[in-house]
PDB file of C-alpha atoms in Angstrom:
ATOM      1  CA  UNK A   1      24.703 -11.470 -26.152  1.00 64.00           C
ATOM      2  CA  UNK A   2      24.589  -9.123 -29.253  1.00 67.00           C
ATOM      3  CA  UNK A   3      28.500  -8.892 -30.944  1.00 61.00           C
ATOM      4  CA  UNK A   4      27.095  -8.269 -34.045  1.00 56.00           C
ATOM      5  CA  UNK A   5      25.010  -4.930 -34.222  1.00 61.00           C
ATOM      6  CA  UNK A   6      28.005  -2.849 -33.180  1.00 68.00           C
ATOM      7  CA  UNK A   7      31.372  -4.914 -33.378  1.00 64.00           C
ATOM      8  CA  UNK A   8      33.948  -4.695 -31.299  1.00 66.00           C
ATOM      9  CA  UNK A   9      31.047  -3.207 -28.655  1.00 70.00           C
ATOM     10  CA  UNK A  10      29.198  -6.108 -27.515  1.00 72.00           C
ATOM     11  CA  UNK A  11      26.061  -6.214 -25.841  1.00 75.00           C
ATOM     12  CA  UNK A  12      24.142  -8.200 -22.972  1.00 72.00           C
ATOM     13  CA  UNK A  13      20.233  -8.463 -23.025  1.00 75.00           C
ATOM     14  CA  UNK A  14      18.624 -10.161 -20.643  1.00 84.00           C
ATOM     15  CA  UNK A  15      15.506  -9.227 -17.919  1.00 88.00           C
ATOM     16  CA  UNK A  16      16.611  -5.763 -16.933  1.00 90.00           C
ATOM     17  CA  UNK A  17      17.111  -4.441 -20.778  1.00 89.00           C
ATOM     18  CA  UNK A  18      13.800  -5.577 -21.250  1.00 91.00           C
ATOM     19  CA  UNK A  19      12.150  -4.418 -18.380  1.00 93.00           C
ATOM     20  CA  UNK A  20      13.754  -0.946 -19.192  1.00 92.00           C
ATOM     21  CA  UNK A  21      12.295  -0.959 -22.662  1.00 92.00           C
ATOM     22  CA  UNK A  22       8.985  -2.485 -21.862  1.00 93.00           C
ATOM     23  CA  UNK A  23       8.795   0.663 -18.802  1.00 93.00           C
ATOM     24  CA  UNK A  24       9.887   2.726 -21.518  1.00 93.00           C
ATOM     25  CA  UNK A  25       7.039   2.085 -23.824  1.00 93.00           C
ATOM     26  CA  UNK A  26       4.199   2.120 -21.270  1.00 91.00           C
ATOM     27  CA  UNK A  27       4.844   5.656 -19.938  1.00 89.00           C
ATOM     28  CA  UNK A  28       5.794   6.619 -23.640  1.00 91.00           C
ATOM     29  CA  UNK A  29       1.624   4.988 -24.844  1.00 90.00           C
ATOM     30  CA  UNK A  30       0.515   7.101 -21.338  1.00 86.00           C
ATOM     31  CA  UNK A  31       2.084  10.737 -22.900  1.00 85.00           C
ATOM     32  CA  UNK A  32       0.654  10.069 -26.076  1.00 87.00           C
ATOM     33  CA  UNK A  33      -3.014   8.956 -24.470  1.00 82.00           C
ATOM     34  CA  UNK A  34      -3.139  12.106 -22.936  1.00 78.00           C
ATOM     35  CA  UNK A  35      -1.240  14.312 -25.837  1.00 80.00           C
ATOM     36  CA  UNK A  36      -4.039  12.879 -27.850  1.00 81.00           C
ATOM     37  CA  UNK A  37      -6.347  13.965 -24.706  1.00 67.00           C
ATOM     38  CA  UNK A  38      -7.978  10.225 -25.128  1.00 55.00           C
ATOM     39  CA  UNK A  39     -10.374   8.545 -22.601  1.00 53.00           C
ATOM     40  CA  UNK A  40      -7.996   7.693 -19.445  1.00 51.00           C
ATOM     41  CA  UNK A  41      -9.809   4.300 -19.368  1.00 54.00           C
ATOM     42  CA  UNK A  42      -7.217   3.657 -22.654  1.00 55.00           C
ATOM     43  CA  UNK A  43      -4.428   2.390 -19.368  1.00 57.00           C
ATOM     44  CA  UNK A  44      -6.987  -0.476 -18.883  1.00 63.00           C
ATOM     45  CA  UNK A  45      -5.738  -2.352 -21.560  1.00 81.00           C
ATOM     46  CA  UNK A  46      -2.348  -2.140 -20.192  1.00 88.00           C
ATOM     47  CA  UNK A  47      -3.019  -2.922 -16.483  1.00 89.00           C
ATOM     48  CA  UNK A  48      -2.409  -6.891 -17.379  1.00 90.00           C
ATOM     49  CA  UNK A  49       0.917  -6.247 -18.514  1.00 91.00           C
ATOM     50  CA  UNK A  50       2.128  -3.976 -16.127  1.00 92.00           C
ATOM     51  CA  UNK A  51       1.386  -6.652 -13.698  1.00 93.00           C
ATOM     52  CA  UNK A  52       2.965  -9.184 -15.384  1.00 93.00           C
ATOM     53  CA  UNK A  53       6.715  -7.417 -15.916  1.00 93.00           C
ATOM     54  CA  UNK A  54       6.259  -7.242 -11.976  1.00 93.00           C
ATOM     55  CA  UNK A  55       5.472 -10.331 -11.662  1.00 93.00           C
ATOM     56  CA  UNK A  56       8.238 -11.599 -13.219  1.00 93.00           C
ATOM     57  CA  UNK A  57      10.228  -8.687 -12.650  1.00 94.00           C
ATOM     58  CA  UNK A  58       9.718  -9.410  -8.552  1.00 93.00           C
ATOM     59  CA  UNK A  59      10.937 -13.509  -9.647  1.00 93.00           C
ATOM     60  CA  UNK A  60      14.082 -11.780 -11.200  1.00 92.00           C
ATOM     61  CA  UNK A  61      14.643  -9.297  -8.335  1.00 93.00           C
ATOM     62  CA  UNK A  62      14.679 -12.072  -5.701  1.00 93.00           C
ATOM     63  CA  UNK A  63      18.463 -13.216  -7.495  1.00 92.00           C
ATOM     64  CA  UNK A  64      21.093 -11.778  -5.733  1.00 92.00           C
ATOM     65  CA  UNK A  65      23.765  -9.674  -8.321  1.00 90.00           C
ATOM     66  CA  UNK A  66      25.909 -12.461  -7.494  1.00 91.00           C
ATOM     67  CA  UNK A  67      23.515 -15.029  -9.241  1.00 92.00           C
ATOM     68  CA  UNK A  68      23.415 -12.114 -12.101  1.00 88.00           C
ATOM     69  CA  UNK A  69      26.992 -11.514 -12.580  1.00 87.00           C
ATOM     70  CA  UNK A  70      27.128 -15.534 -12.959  1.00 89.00           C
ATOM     71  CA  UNK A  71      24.322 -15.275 -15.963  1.00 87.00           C
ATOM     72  CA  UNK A  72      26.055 -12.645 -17.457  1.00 83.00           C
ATOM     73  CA  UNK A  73      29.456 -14.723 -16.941  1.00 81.00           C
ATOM     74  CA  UNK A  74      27.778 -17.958 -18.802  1.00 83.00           C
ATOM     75  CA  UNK A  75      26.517 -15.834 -21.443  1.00 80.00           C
ATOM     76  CA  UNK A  76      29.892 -14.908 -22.024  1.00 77.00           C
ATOM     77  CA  UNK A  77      31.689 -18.349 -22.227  1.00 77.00           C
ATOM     78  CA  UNK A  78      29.472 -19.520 -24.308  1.00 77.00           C
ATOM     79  CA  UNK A  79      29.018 -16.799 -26.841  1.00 72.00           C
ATOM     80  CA  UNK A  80      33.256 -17.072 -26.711  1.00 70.00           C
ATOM     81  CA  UNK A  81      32.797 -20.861 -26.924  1.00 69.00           C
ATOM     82  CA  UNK A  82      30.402 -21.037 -29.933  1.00 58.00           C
ATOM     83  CA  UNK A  83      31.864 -17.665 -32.098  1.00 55.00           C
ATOM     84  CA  UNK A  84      35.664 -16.706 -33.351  1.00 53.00           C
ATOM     85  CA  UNK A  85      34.458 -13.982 -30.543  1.00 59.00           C
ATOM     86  CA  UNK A  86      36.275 -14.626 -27.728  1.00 63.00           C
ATOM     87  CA  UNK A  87      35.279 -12.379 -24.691  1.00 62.00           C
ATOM     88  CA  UNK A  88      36.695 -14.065 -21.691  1.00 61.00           C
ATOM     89  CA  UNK A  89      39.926 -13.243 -23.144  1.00 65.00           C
ATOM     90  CA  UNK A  90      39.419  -9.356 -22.637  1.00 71.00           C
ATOM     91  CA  UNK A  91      38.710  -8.868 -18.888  1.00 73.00           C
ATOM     92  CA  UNK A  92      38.576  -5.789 -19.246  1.00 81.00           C
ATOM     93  CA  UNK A  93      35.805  -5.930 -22.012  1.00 77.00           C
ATOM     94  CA  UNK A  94      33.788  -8.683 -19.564  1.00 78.00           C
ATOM     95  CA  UNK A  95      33.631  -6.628 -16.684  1.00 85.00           C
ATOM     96  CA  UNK A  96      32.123  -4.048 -18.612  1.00 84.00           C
ATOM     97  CA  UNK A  97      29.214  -6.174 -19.688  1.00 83.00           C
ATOM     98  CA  UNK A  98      29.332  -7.686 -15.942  1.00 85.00           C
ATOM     99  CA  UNK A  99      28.790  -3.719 -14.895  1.00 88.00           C
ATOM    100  CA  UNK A 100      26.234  -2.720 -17.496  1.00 88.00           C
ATOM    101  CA  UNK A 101      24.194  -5.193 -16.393  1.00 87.00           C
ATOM    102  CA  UNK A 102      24.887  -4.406 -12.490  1.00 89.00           C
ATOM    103  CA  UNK A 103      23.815  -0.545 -13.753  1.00 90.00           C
ATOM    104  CA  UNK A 104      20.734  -0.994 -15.542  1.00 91.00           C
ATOM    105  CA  UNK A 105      19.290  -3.490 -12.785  1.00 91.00           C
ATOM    106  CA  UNK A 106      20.144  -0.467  -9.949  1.00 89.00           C
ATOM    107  CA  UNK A 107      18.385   1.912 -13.103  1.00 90.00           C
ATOM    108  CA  UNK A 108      15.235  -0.034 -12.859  1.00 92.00           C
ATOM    109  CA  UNK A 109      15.126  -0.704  -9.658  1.00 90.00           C
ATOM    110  CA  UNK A 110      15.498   3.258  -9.014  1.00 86.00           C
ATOM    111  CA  UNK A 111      12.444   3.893 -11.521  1.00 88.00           C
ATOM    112  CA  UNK A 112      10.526   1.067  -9.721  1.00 90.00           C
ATOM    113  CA  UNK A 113      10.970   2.808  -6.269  1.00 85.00           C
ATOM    114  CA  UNK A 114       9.938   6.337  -8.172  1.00 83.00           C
ATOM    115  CA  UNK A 115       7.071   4.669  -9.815  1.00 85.00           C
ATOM    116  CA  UNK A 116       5.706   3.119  -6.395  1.00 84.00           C
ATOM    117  CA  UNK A 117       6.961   6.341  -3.703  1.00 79.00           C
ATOM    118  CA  UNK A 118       5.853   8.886  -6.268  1.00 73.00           C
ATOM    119  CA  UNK A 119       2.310   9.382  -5.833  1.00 68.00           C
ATOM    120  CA  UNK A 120       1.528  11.089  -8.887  1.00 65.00           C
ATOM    121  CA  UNK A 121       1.505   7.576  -9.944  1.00 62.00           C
ATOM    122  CA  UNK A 122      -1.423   6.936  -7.780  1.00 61.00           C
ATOM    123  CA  UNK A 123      -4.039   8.957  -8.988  1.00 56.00           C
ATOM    124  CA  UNK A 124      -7.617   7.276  -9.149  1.00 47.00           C
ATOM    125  CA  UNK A 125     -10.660   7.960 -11.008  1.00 42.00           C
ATOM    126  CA  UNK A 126     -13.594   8.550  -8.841  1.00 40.00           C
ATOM    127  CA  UNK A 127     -17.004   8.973  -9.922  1.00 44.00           C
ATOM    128  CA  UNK A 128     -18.506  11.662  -7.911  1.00 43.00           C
ATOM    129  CA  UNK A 129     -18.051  15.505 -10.044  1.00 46.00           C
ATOM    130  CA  UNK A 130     -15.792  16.738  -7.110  1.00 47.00           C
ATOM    131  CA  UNK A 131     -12.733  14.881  -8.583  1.00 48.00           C
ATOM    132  CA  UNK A 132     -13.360  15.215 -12.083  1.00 46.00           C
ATOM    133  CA  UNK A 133     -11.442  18.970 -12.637  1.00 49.00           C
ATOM    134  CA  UNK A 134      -8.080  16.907 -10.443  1.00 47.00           C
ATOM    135  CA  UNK A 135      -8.366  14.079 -12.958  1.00 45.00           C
ATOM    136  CA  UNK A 136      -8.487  15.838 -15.894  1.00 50.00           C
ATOM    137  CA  UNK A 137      -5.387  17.724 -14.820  1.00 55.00           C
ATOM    138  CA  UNK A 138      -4.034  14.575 -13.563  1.00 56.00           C
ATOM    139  CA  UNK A 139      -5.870  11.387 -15.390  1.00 63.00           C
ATOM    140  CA  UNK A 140      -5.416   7.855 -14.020  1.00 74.00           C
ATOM    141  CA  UNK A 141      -1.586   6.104 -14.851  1.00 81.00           C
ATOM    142  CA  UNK A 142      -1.684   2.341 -15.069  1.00 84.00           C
ATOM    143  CA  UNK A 143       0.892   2.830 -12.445  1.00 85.00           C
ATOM    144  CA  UNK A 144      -1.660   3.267  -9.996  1.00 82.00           C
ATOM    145  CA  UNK A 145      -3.261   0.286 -10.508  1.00 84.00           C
ATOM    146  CA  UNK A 146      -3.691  -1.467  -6.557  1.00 86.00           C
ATOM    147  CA  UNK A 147      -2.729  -5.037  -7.762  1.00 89.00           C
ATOM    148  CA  UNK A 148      -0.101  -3.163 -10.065  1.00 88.00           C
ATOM    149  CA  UNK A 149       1.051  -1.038  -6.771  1.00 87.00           C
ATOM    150  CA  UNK A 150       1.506  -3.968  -4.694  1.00 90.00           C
ATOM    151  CA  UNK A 151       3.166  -6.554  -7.072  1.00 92.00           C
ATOM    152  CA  UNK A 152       5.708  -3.551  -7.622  1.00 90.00           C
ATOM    153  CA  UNK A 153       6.429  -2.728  -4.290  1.00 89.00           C
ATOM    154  CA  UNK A 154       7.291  -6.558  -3.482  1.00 91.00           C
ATOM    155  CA  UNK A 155       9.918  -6.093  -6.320  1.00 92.00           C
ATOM    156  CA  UNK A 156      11.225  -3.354  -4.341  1.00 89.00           C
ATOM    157  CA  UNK A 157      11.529  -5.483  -0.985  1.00 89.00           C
ATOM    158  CA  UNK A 158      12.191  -8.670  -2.846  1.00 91.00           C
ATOM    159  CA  UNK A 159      15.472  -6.650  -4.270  1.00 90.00           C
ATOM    160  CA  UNK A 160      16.436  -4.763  -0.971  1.00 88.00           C
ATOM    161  CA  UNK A 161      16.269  -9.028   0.874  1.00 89.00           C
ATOM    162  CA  UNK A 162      18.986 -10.315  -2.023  1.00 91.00           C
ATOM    163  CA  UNK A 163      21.114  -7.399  -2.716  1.00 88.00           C
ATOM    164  CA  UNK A 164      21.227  -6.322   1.127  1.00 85.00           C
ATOM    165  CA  UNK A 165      21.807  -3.085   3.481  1.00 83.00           C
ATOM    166  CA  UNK A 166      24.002  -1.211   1.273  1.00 82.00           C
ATOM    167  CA  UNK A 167      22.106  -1.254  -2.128  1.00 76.00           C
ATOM    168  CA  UNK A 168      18.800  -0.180  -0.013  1.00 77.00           C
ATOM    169  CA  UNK A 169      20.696   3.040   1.459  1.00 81.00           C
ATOM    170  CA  UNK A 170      21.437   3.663  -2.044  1.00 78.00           C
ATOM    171  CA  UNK A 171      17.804   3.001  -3.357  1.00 74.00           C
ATOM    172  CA  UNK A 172      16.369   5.160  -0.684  1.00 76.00           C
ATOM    173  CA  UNK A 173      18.871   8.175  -1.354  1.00 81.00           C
ATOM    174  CA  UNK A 174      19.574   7.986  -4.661  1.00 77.00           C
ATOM    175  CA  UNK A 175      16.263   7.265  -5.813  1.00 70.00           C
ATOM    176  CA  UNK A 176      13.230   7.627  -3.439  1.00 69.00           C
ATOM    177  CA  UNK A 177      14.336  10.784  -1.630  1.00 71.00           C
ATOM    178  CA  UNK A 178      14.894  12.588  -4.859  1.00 71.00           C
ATOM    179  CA  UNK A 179      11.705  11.349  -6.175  1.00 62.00           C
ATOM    180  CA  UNK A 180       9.673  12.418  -3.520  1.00 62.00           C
ATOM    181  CA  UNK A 181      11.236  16.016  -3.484  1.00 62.00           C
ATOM    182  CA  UNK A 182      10.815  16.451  -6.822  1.00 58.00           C
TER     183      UNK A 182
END
């Protein structure tokens, strides 16, 4: 819990703000490999971490929001417990938290779903001169990487088993749909 960079507008971090920021920050070193028009072999160095947020990412995903909302809940009583901050006492302020939380795990679940449905993400390098106009129009994301692919789509179905029918229909149509359209 962060009361302090903004007061009066607290903050919860946890797995989800980082995951956001850490997604964030590989796509943003992937625009700037290929502003910079760099080898696309630069992604190599970031297939082990890619596969490690999902990794843990899938570990985290398996929770149900119940089990989140009860995190978020303890990180409350005890940031009220051990500061003259007392957020239990404002409901209205805790279920804010308890929703911003709820948000950005449906946010990165969304750009997980993108990320593994969109197949833009996919592209491969090949070696034979056929493919090699298609890559340079389209180099290699570390998105595409197979071990990547599959960790990240069992953090799609390890979140549609603990959050259940309703937050799948809303994955699929909020999120996959659009992304394949697009």
């Amino acid at each position: 819990l962060d009361a302090a960079t903004t007061p009066g507008r607290p903050t919860t971090y946890g797995w989800w703000n980082f995951l956001n920021d850490a997604l964030n920050e590989v796509e943003r070193y992937e625009s700037e490999q290929q502003a910079n028009s760099n080898n696309n072999d630069n992604t190599n160095n970031l297939d082990g971490h890619v596969r490690l947020l999902a990794t843990i990412t899938r570990r985290v995903a398996r929770r149900p929001p119940s089990s989140d909302r009860r995190l978020v809940g303890t990180c409350l009583a005890n940031a009220s417990m051990g500061q003259s901050l007392n957020l239990l006492a404002n409901p209205d302020m805790a279920q804010i938290l308890l929703g911003n939380n709820a948000e950005l795990r449906e946010r990165n679940m969304g750009r997980i779903a993108a990320i593994v449905f969109d197949f833009l993400f996919h592209r491969r390098n090949h070696n034979n001169n056929s493919n090699m106009q298609q890559q340079q129009q389209h180099p290699r994301s570390v998105f595409s990487d197979p071990i990547a692919m599959e960790q990240l789509c069992a953090v799609v179905a390890a979140n549609a088993v603990s959050t259940g029918p309703t937050a799948v229909r809303s994955l699929v149509s909020d999120w996959i749909v659009p992304s394949i359209d697009s």
